[in-house]
PDB file of C-alpha atoms in Angstrom:
ATOM      1  CA  MET S   1       0.000   0.000   0.000  1.00  0.00           C
ATOM      2  CA  LYS S   2       1.234   3.471  -0.875  1.00  0.00           C
ATOM      3  CA  LEU S   3       0.021   6.470   1.094  1.00  0.00           C
ATOM      4  CA  PHE S   4       0.844  10.109   0.407  1.00  0.00           C
ATOM      5  CA  ARG S   5      -0.094  13.665   1.362  1.00  0.00           C
ATOM      6  CA  TRP S   6      -1.448  16.136  -1.153  1.00  0.00           C
ATOM      7  CA  GLY S   7      -2.364  19.800  -1.376  1.00  0.00           C
ATOM      8  CA  SER S   8      -0.802  23.191  -0.719  1.00  0.00           C
ATOM      9  CA  PRO S   9       2.058  23.438   1.811  1.00  0.00           C
ATOM     10  CA  GLY S  10       0.682  23.369   5.337  1.00  0.00           C
ATOM     11  CA  LEU S  11      -2.774  22.288   4.133  1.00  0.00           C
ATOM     12  CA  GLU S  12      -2.008  18.743   2.960  1.00  0.00           C
ATOM     13  CA  LYS S  13      -4.518  15.918   3.226  1.00  0.00           C
ATOM     14  CA  PRO S  14      -3.923  12.154   3.182  1.00  0.00           C
ATOM     15  CA  GLY S  15      -4.267  10.106   0.021  1.00  0.00           C
ATOM     16  CA  ILE S  16      -3.714   6.601  -1.301  1.00  0.00           C
ATOM     17  CA  ILE S  17      -2.728   5.088  -4.642  1.00  0.00           C
ATOM     18  CA  ASP S  18      -5.058   2.280  -5.702  1.00  0.00           C
ATOM     19  CA  LYS S  19      -4.055  -0.890  -7.571  1.00  0.00           C
ATOM     20  CA  ASP S  20      -4.504   0.883 -10.916  1.00  0.00           C
ATOM     21  CA  GLY S  21      -2.234   3.765  -9.947  1.00  0.00           C
ATOM     22  CA  VAL S  22      -5.100   6.204  -9.395  1.00  0.00           C
ATOM     23  CA  LEU S  23      -4.641   8.834  -6.673  1.00  0.00           C
ATOM     24  CA  ARG S  24      -7.489   8.775  -4.142  1.00  0.00           C
ATOM     25  CA  ASP S  25      -8.496  11.102  -1.301  1.00  0.00           C
ATOM     26  CA  LEU S  26      -8.385   9.516   2.186  1.00  0.00           C
ATOM     27  CA  SER S  27      -9.279  12.610   4.186  1.00  0.00           C
ATOM     28  CA  ALA S  28     -12.792  11.406   5.048  1.00  0.00           C
ATOM     29  CA  HIS S  29     -11.258   8.457   6.907  1.00  0.00           C
ATOM     30  CA  ILE S  30      -8.048   9.722   8.525  1.00  0.00           C
ATOM     31  CA  ASP S  31      -7.034  13.260   9.461  1.00  0.00           C
ATOM     32  CA  ASP S  32      -3.453  13.147   8.190  1.00  0.00           C
ATOM     33  CA  LEU S  33      -0.267  11.081   8.132  1.00  0.00           C
ATOM     34  CA  SER S  34       1.238  12.402  11.328  1.00  0.00           C
ATOM     35  CA  GLN S  35       2.494  11.447  14.758  1.00  0.00           C
ATOM     36  CA  SER S  36      -1.080  11.078  15.995  1.00  0.00           C
ATOM     37  CA  THR S  37      -2.327   8.893  13.125  1.00  0.00           C
ATOM     38  CA  ILE S  38       0.601   6.729  11.977  1.00  0.00           C
ATOM     39  CA  SER S  39       0.617   3.302  13.580  1.00  0.00           C
ATOM     40  CA  ARG S  40       1.544  -0.280  12.844  1.00  0.00           C
ATOM     41  CA  ASP S  41      -2.080  -1.127  12.021  1.00  0.00           C
ATOM     42  CA  LEU S  42      -2.743   1.937   9.853  1.00  0.00           C
ATOM     43  CA  PHE S  43      -2.461  -0.024   6.612  1.00  0.00           C
ATOM     44  CA  ASP S  44      -4.731  -2.778   7.965  1.00  0.00           C
ATOM     45  CA  ARG S  45      -7.451  -0.256   8.766  1.00  0.00           C
ATOM     46  CA  ILE S  46      -7.192   1.447   5.398  1.00  0.00           C
ATOM     47  CA  GLY S  47      -7.159  -1.928   3.676  1.00  0.00           C
ATOM     48  CA  LYS S  48     -10.747  -2.489   4.791  1.00  0.00           C
ATOM     49  CA  LEU S  49     -11.943   0.475   2.740  1.00  0.00           C
ATOM     50  CA  GLU S  50     -13.407   0.195  -0.749  1.00  0.00           C
ATOM     51  CA  LEU S  51     -10.787   2.264  -2.522  1.00  0.00           C
ATOM     52  CA  ALA S  52     -12.775   2.601  -5.728  1.00  0.00           C
ATOM     53  CA  SER S  53     -15.391   4.564  -3.783  1.00  0.00           C
ATOM     54  CA  LEU S  54     -12.899   7.199  -2.630  1.00  0.00           C
ATOM     55  CA  PRO S  55     -12.767  10.523  -4.509  1.00  0.00           C
ATOM     56  CA  GLN S  56     -10.262  10.521  -7.361  1.00  0.00           C
ATOM     57  CA  LEU S  57      -7.559  13.196  -7.395  1.00  0.00           C
ATOM     58  CA  ASP S  58      -6.033  14.874 -10.397  1.00  0.00           C
ATOM     59  CA  ALA S  59      -2.664  13.323 -11.252  1.00  0.00           C
ATOM     60  CA  SER S  60      -1.106  16.807 -11.298  1.00  0.00           C
ATOM     61  CA  VAL S  61      -1.915  17.516  -7.637  1.00  0.00           C
ATOM     62  CA  ARG S  62       1.030  18.639  -5.507  1.00  0.00           C
ATOM     63  CA  VAL S  63       2.431  15.849  -3.351  1.00  0.00           C
ATOM     64  CA  GLY S  64       3.692  16.970   0.055  1.00  0.00           C
ATOM     65  CA  PRO S  65       6.022  15.336   2.584  1.00  0.00           C
ATOM     66  CA  CYS S  66       4.742  11.800   3.236  1.00  0.00           C
ATOM     67  CA  VAL S  67       4.766  12.500   7.010  1.00  0.00           C
ATOM     68  CA  ASP S  68       3.540  15.748   8.552  1.00  0.00           C
ATOM     69  CA  ARG S  69       6.374  17.269  10.611  1.00  0.00           C
ATOM     70  CA  PRO S  70       7.987  14.118  11.987  1.00  0.00           C
ATOM     71  CA  GLY S  71       8.823  14.486  15.654  1.00  0.00           C
ATOM     72  CA  LYS S  72      12.413  13.423  14.965  1.00  0.00           C
ATOM     73  CA  PHE S  73      14.426  13.343  11.748  1.00  0.00           C
ATOM     74  CA  ILE S  74      17.391  11.127  12.590  1.00  0.00           C
ATOM     75  CA  CYS S  75      20.125  10.440  10.022  1.00  0.00           C
ATOM     76  CA  ILE S  76      22.937   7.924   9.770  1.00  0.00           C
ATOM     77  CA  GLY S  77      26.277   9.091   8.411  1.00  0.00           C
ATOM     78  CA  LEU S  78      28.847   7.067   6.459  1.00  0.00           C
ATOM     79  CA  ASN S  79      26.662   3.944   6.414  1.00  0.00           C
ATOM     80  CA  TYR S  80      27.721   2.678   2.981  1.00  0.00           C
ATOM     81  CA  ALA S  81      31.242   1.269   2.774  1.00  0.00           C
ATOM     82  CA  ASP S  82      31.777   2.628  -0.730  1.00  0.00           C
ATOM     83  CA  HIS S  83      30.529   6.113   0.255  1.00  0.00           C
ATOM     84  CA  ALA S  84      32.848   6.233   3.279  1.00  0.00           C
ATOM     85  CA  SER S  85      35.719   5.373   0.956  1.00  0.00           C
ATOM     86  CA  GLU S  86      34.930   8.172  -1.529  1.00  0.00           C
ATOM     87  CA  THR S  87      34.904  10.777   1.239  1.00  0.00           C
ATOM     88  CA  GLY S  88      38.188   9.520   2.679  1.00  0.00           C
ATOM     89  CA  ALA S  89      36.563   8.461   5.953  1.00  0.00           C
ATOM     90  CA  GLU S  90      37.155   5.239   7.838  1.00  0.00           C
ATOM     91  CA  ILE S  91      34.297   2.775   8.185  1.00  0.00           C
ATOM     92  CA  PRO S  92      32.710   3.732  11.524  1.00  0.00           C
ATOM     93  CA  ALA S  93      32.949   1.278  14.410  1.00  0.00           C
ATOM     94  CA  GLU S  94      29.307   1.997  15.219  1.00  0.00           C
ATOM     95  CA  PRO S  95      26.533   3.987  13.497  1.00  0.00           C
ATOM     96  CA  VAL S  96      27.161   7.717  13.167  1.00  0.00           C
ATOM     97  CA  LEU S  97      24.065   9.623  14.325  1.00  0.00           C
ATOM     98  CA  PHE S  98      23.044  13.170  13.542  1.00  0.00           C
ATOM     99  CA  SER S  99      19.746  14.965  13.090  1.00  0.00           C
ATOM    100  CA  LYS S 100      18.012  17.297  10.682  1.00  0.00           C
ATOM    101  CA  ALA S 101      15.603  19.936  11.924  1.00  0.00           C
ATOM    102  CA  VAL S 102      12.036  18.753  11.276  1.00  0.00           C
ATOM    103  CA  SER S 103      11.458  22.064   9.475  1.00  0.00           C
ATOM    104  CA  ALA S 104      13.780  20.747   6.728  1.00  0.00           C
ATOM    105  CA  ALA S 105      11.094  18.281   5.591  1.00  0.00           C
ATOM    106  CA  ALA S 106       9.662  19.080   2.157  1.00  0.00           C
ATOM    107  CA  GLY S 107       7.575  17.603  -0.600  1.00  0.00           C
ATOM    108  CA  PRO S 108       9.343  15.275  -3.037  1.00  0.00           C
ATOM    109  CA  ASN S 109       8.946  17.643  -5.986  1.00  0.00           C
ATOM    110  CA  ASP S 110       9.200  21.009  -4.258  1.00  0.00           C
ATOM    111  CA  SER S 111      11.874  23.400  -5.484  1.00  0.00           C
ATOM    112  CA  LEU S 112      14.980  23.643  -3.328  1.00  0.00           C
ATOM    113  CA  HIS S 113      16.108  27.186  -2.530  1.00  0.00           C
ATOM    114  CA  LEU S 114      19.837  27.363  -1.911  1.00  0.00           C
ATOM    115  CA  PRO S 115      20.770  28.820   1.491  1.00  0.00           C
ATOM    116  CA  PRO S 116      22.231  32.351   1.577  1.00  0.00           C
ATOM    117  CA  GLY S 117      25.878  32.229   0.628  1.00  0.00           C
ATOM    118  CA  SER S 118      25.783  28.555  -0.276  1.00  0.00           C
ATOM    119  CA  LYS S 119      28.649  27.340  -2.446  1.00  0.00           C
ATOM    120  CA  ALA S 120      28.565  23.617  -1.629  1.00  0.00           C
ATOM    121  CA  THR S 121      25.020  22.254  -1.522  1.00  0.00           C
ATOM    122  CA  ASP S 122      25.187  18.495  -2.145  1.00  0.00           C
ATOM    123  CA  TRP S 123      22.754  15.622  -2.696  1.00  0.00           C
ATOM    124  CA  GLU S 124      22.258  12.211  -1.010  1.00  0.00           C
ATOM    125  CA  VAL S 125      19.603   9.645  -1.961  1.00  0.00           C
ATOM    126  CA  GLU S 126      18.646   7.603   1.102  1.00  0.00           C
ATOM    127  CA  LEU S 127      16.211   4.979   2.339  1.00  0.00           C
ATOM    128  CA  GLY S 128      13.915   6.404   5.014  1.00  0.00           C
ATOM    129  CA  VAL S 129      12.365   4.268   7.760  1.00  0.00           C
ATOM    130  CA  VAL S 130       9.126   5.595   9.274  1.00  0.00           C
ATOM    131  CA  ILE S 131       8.426   4.525  12.857  1.00  0.00           C
ATOM    132  CA  GLY S 132       4.956   3.147  13.568  1.00  0.00           C
ATOM    133  CA  ARG S 133       5.058   2.362  17.270  1.00  0.00           C
ATOM    134  CA  THR S 134       6.816   3.774  20.334  1.00  0.00           C
ATOM    135  CA  ALA S 135      10.256   2.182  20.401  1.00  0.00           C
ATOM    136  CA  LYS S 136      12.633   2.157  23.360  1.00  0.00           C
ATOM    137  CA  LEU S 137      15.463  -0.331  23.884  1.00  0.00           C
ATOM    138  CA  VAL S 138      14.235  -2.407  20.950  1.00  0.00           C
ATOM    139  CA  SER S 139      16.021  -5.628  20.004  1.00  0.00           C
ATOM    140  CA  GLU S 140      17.207  -6.253  16.442  1.00  0.00           C
ATOM    141  CA  GLU S 141      15.030  -9.359  16.340  1.00  0.00           C
ATOM    142  CA  ASN S 142      11.873  -7.352  17.043  1.00  0.00           C
ATOM    143  CA  ALA S 143      12.777  -4.178  15.154  1.00  0.00           C
ATOM    144  CA  SER S 144      10.450  -4.873  12.219  1.00  0.00           C
ATOM    145  CA  ASP S 145       7.477  -4.711  14.603  1.00  0.00           C
ATOM    146  CA  TYR S 146       8.125  -0.992  15.047  1.00  0.00           C
ATOM    147  CA  ILE S 147       8.278   0.021  11.381  1.00  0.00           C
ATOM    148  CA  ALA S 148       5.240   1.664   9.759  1.00  0.00           C
ATOM    149  CA  GLY S 149       6.825   1.857   6.328  1.00  0.00           C
ATOM    150  CA  PHE S 150       9.578   3.181   4.081  1.00  0.00           C
ATOM    151  CA  CYS S 151      10.147   6.247   1.906  1.00  0.00           C
ATOM    152  CA  VAL S 152      12.690   8.038  -0.251  1.00  0.00           C
ATOM    153  CA  VAL S 153      14.753  10.775   1.428  1.00  0.00           C
ATOM    154  CA  ASN S 154      17.082  13.300  -0.198  1.00  0.00           C
ATOM    155  CA  ASP S 155      19.484  14.275   2.573  1.00  0.00           C
ATOM    156  CA  TYR S 156      20.643  17.606   1.166  1.00  0.00           C
ATOM    157  CA  SER S 157      23.841  18.911   2.754  1.00  0.00           C
ATOM    158  CA  GLU S 158      25.622  22.261   2.578  1.00  0.00           C
ATOM    159  CA  ARG S 159      29.168  20.953   2.938  1.00  0.00           C
ATOM    160  CA  ASP S 160      30.824  24.245   3.941  1.00  0.00           C
ATOM    161  CA  TYR S 161      28.376  24.761   6.772  1.00  0.00           C
ATOM    162  CA  GLN S 162      28.475  21.066   7.684  1.00  0.00           C
ATOM    163  CA  LEU S 163      32.251  20.639   7.825  1.00  0.00           C
ATOM    164  CA  SER S 164      33.773  24.090   8.358  1.00  0.00           C
ATOM    165  CA  GLY S 165      33.979  25.961  11.616  1.00  0.00           C
ATOM    166  CA  THR S 166      32.835  24.459  14.884  1.00  0.00           C
ATOM    167  CA  GLY S 167      29.761  22.523  15.933  1.00  0.00           C
ATOM    168  CA  GLN S 168      27.952  19.509  14.578  1.00  0.00           C
ATOM    169  CA  TRP S 169      26.776  18.396  11.110  1.00  0.00           C
ATOM    170  CA  VAL S 170      23.258  19.611  11.880  1.00  0.00           C
ATOM    171  CA  LYS S 171      24.245  23.121  10.681  1.00  0.00           C
ATOM    172  CA  GLY S 172      24.683  21.967   7.096  1.00  0.00           C
ATOM    173  CA  LYS S 173      21.728  19.596   7.126  1.00  0.00           C
ATOM    174  CA  SER S 174      18.784  21.583   8.422  1.00  0.00           C
ATOM    175  CA  PHE S 175      17.979  24.402   6.011  1.00  0.00           C
ATOM    176  CA  ASP S 176      14.371  24.648   4.861  1.00  0.00           C
ATOM    177  CA  GLY S 177      13.749  22.105   2.118  1.00  0.00           C
ATOM    178  CA  PHE S 178      16.863  20.046   2.888  1.00  0.00           C
ATOM    179  CA  GLY S 179      14.815  16.920   3.673  1.00  0.00           C
ATOM    180  CA  PRO S 180      12.391  15.976   0.868  1.00  0.00           C
ATOM    181  CA  ILE S 181      10.499  12.841   1.966  1.00  0.00           C
ATOM    182  CA  GLY S 182       8.223  10.733  -0.185  1.00  0.00           C
ATOM    183  CA  PRO S 183       6.433  10.721  -2.539  1.00  0.00           C
ATOM    184  CA  TRP S 184       4.921   7.748  -0.737  1.00  0.00           C
ATOM    185  CA  LEU S 185       4.848   6.089   2.646  1.00  0.00           C
ATOM    186  CA  VAL S 186       5.079   2.463   1.525  1.00  0.00           C
ATOM    187  CA  SER S 187       3.941  -0.427   3.714  1.00  0.00           C
ATOM    188  CA  PRO S 188       6.602  -3.066   4.510  1.00  0.00           C
ATOM    189  CA  ASP S 189       4.686  -5.816   2.697  1.00  0.00           C
ATOM    190  CA  GLU S 190       5.287  -3.978  -0.596  1.00  0.00           C
ATOM    191  CA  ILE S 191       9.060  -4.414  -0.236  1.00  0.00           C
ATOM    192  CA  ASP S 192      10.448  -7.845  -1.117  1.00  0.00           C
ATOM    193  CA  ASN S 193      13.857  -7.286   0.471  1.00  0.00           C
ATOM    194  CA  VAL S 194      14.787  -3.999   2.119  1.00  0.00           C
ATOM    195  CA  ASP S 195      18.434  -5.135   2.037  1.00  0.00           C
ATOM    196  CA  ASN S 196      18.465  -5.243  -1.770  1.00  0.00           C
ATOM    197  CA  LEU S 197      16.894  -2.039  -3.066  1.00  0.00           C
ATOM    198  CA  PRO S 198      18.516  -0.329  -6.073  1.00  0.00           C
ATOM    199  CA  MET S 199      18.653   3.453  -5.777  1.00  0.00           C
ATOM    200  CA  TRP S 200      19.879   6.241  -8.021  1.00  0.00           C
ATOM    201  CA  LEU S 201      20.234  10.007  -8.266  1.00  0.00           C
ATOM    202  CA  GLU S 202      20.783  12.206 -11.315  1.00  0.00           C
ATOM    203  CA  VAL S 203      21.618  15.884 -11.734  1.00  0.00           C
ATOM    204  CA  ASN S 204      20.580  17.377 -15.086  1.00  0.00           C
ATOM    205  CA  GLY S 205      20.232  13.866 -16.475  1.00  0.00           C
ATOM    206  CA  ARG S 206      23.701  12.705 -15.428  1.00  0.00           C
ATOM    207  CA  ARG S 207      23.649   9.748 -13.050  1.00  0.00           C
ATOM    208  CA  TYR S 208      25.915  10.376 -10.078  1.00  0.00           C
ATOM    209  CA  GLN S 209      24.596   7.833  -7.595  1.00  0.00           C
ATOM    210  CA  ASP S 210      23.790   4.256  -8.627  1.00  0.00           C
ATOM    211  CA  GLY S 211      23.775   2.159  -5.473  1.00  0.00           C
ATOM    212  CA  ASN S 212      21.950  -0.514  -3.530  1.00  0.00           C
ATOM    213  CA  THR S 213      20.988  -0.965   0.107  1.00  0.00           C
ATOM    214  CA  ARG S 214      22.934  -4.240   0.131  1.00  0.00           C
ATOM    215  CA  THR S 215      26.140  -2.223   0.691  1.00  0.00           C
ATOM    216  CA  MET S 216      24.811  -0.660   3.890  1.00  0.00           C
ATOM    217  CA  ILE S 217      27.213  -1.308   6.762  1.00  0.00           C
ATOM    218  CA  TYR S 218      24.486  -1.288   9.403  1.00  0.00           C
ATOM    219  CA  LYS S 219      21.144  -2.722   8.287  1.00  0.00           C
ATOM    220  CA  VAL S 220      17.698  -1.403   9.193  1.00  0.00           C
ATOM    221  CA  PRO S 221      17.009  -3.634  12.258  1.00  0.00           C
ATOM    222  CA  GLU S 222      20.420  -2.852  13.735  1.00  0.00           C
ATOM    223  CA  LEU S 223      19.945   0.877  13.159  1.00  0.00           C
ATOM    224  CA  LEU S 224      16.506   0.963  14.747  1.00  0.00           C
ATOM    225  CA  ALA S 225      17.736  -0.986  17.769  1.00  0.00           C
ATOM    226  CA  TYR S 226      20.822   1.227  18.084  1.00  0.00           C
ATOM    227  CA  VAL S 227      18.947   4.528  17.888  1.00  0.00           C
ATOM    228  CA  SER S 228      16.331   3.320  20.394  1.00  0.00           C
ATOM    229  CA  ARG S 229      19.114   2.858  22.962  1.00  0.00           C
ATOM    230  CA  PHE S 230      19.656   6.605  23.087  1.00  0.00           C
ATOM    231  CA  MET S 231      16.190   8.054  22.563  1.00  0.00           C
ATOM    232  CA  THR S 232      12.574   6.956  22.482  1.00  0.00           C
ATOM    233  CA  LEU S 233      11.333   6.752  18.909  1.00  0.00           C
ATOM    234  CA  GLU S 234       7.694   7.661  18.335  1.00  0.00           C
ATOM    235  CA  PRO S 235       5.190   7.114  15.515  1.00  0.00           C
ATOM    236  CA  GLY S 236       6.016   9.299  12.536  1.00  0.00           C
ATOM    237  CA  ASP S 237       9.704   9.678  13.393  1.00  0.00           C
ATOM    238  CA  ILE S 238      12.066   9.088  10.470  1.00  0.00           C
ATOM    239  CA  ILE S 239      15.448   7.394  10.344  1.00  0.00           C
ATOM    240  CA  SER S 240      17.339   8.205   7.148  1.00  0.00           C
ATOM    241  CA  THR S 241      19.784   5.347   6.735  1.00  0.00           C
ATOM    242  CA  GLY S 242      22.721   6.769   4.771  1.00  0.00           C
ATOM    243  CA  THR S 243      23.728   7.202   1.146  1.00  0.00           C
ATOM    244  CA  PRO S 244      25.702   5.232  -1.464  1.00  0.00           C
ATOM    245  CA  PRO S 245      28.690   6.729  -3.324  1.00  0.00           C
ATOM    246  CA  GLY S 246      28.386   9.446  -5.939  1.00  0.00           C
ATOM    247  CA  VAL S 247      27.760  12.559  -3.854  1.00  0.00           C
ATOM    248  CA  GLY S 248      29.098  15.877  -5.100  1.00  0.00           C
ATOM    249  CA  LEU S 249      31.764  15.990  -2.387  1.00  0.00           C
ATOM    250  CA  GLY S 250      33.240  12.781  -3.789  1.00  0.00           C
ATOM    251  CA  GLN S 251      33.678  14.063  -7.355  1.00  0.00           C
ATOM    252  CA  ASP S 252      37.033  15.183  -8.750  1.00  0.00           C
ATOM    253  CA  PRO S 253      36.807  18.112  -8.480  1.00  0.00           C
ATOM    254  CA  PRO S 254      33.880  18.351  -6.028  1.00  0.00           C
ATOM    255  CA  THR S 255      30.632  19.253  -7.814  1.00  0.00           C
ATOM    256  CA  TYR S 256      27.809  21.153  -6.152  1.00  0.00           C
ATOM    257  CA  LEU S 257      24.341  22.366  -7.051  1.00  0.00           C
ATOM    258  CA  ARG S 258      23.634  25.630  -8.825  1.00  0.00           C
ATOM    259  CA  ASP S 259      20.617  27.699  -9.816  1.00  0.00           C
ATOM    260  CA  GLY S 260      18.527  25.904 -12.444  1.00  0.00           C
ATOM    261  CA  ASP S 261      19.852  22.383 -11.811  1.00  0.00           C
ATOM    262  CA  ILE S 262      17.344  19.514 -11.793  1.00  0.00           C
ATOM    263  CA  VAL S 263      17.818  16.710  -9.264  1.00  0.00           C
ATOM    264  CA  GLU S 264      15.967  13.415  -9.740  1.00  0.00           C
ATOM    265  CA  LEU S 265      16.224  10.370  -7.485  1.00  0.00           C
ATOM    266  CA  SER S 266      14.464   7.088  -6.859  1.00  0.00           C
ATOM    267  CA  ILE S 267      14.487   3.863  -4.842  1.00  0.00           C
ATOM    268  CA  LEU S 268      12.920   0.708  -6.253  1.00  0.00           C
ATOM    269  CA  GLY S 269       9.300   0.420  -5.098  1.00  0.00           C
ATOM    270  CA  LEU S 270       9.343   3.705  -3.183  1.00  0.00           C
ATOM    271  CA  GLY S 271       8.825   6.232  -5.982  1.00  0.00           C
ATOM    272  CA  THR S 272      10.735   9.105  -7.540  1.00  0.00           C
ATOM    273  CA  GLN S 273      11.541  12.668  -6.483  1.00  0.00           C
ATOM    274  CA  ARG S 274      12.348  15.669  -8.664  1.00  0.00           C
ATOM    275  CA  GLN S 275      13.585  19.028  -7.389  1.00  0.00           C
ATOM    276  CA  LYS S 276      14.523  22.207  -9.223  1.00  0.00           C
ATOM    277  CA  ILE S 277      17.344  24.173  -7.625  1.00  0.00           C
ATOM    278  CA  VAL S 278      16.696  27.886  -7.123  1.00  0.00           C
ATOM    279  CA  GLY S 279      19.608  30.217  -6.434  1.00  0.00           C
ATOM    280  CA  THR S 280      19.672  32.884  -3.762  1.00  0.00           C
TER     281      THR S 280
END
């Protein structure tokens, strides 16, 4: 099952894609896809509806972030062995955690406005895990019980602000629009093997990232268990699990986004994003 949010920014409503690929309005049955509505049994409840009876939406409708203001937006750094290598970093002995501000969340096709003074805005296609049940001190064996679904994340990064000066990575990760999520929140049963999902990202039609979740150092159950040791995860929280090689920082010379660039990215079964870059 694929759920999404549609409408103008701040006024989104929930929707669903039926078996024929038609966009349907769910707002008469659930208020939103948010911390208060996302749960492990959400898909079961929606599955009892007669989807053909739901109002049909125009295919051109704006698609918003697949979760409304997640309570936490947790990211994993250097979680692909080949990406760590391209950045010159050692493979971490344990997962590297950082966060994005929840205000960075954006729709999958919204334009990205470069931050003031930005010279090094970079891209990162990532698998997002959406939490569906309060998780604290979760075991790896039971981790799947706490997952509501999966989504595409573009973990945009302003490398100068991330890596220069003092402080943590959060500075270069949290600008408005730096966390497109969606287009869909996809139920786990739609994914044959989360450890073997091809993913790619292109800038102006040139493919920079062409990876697969099989090269993740720390897999989804281990990440969920690890993060839940240090904080309580709640429904609607997102864990963005890291990126494969091909980021702008890893090019020779480094290549960053400029006004007018078009970024497209996708993960098998989770949909495609497309963002136009707008200069300051």
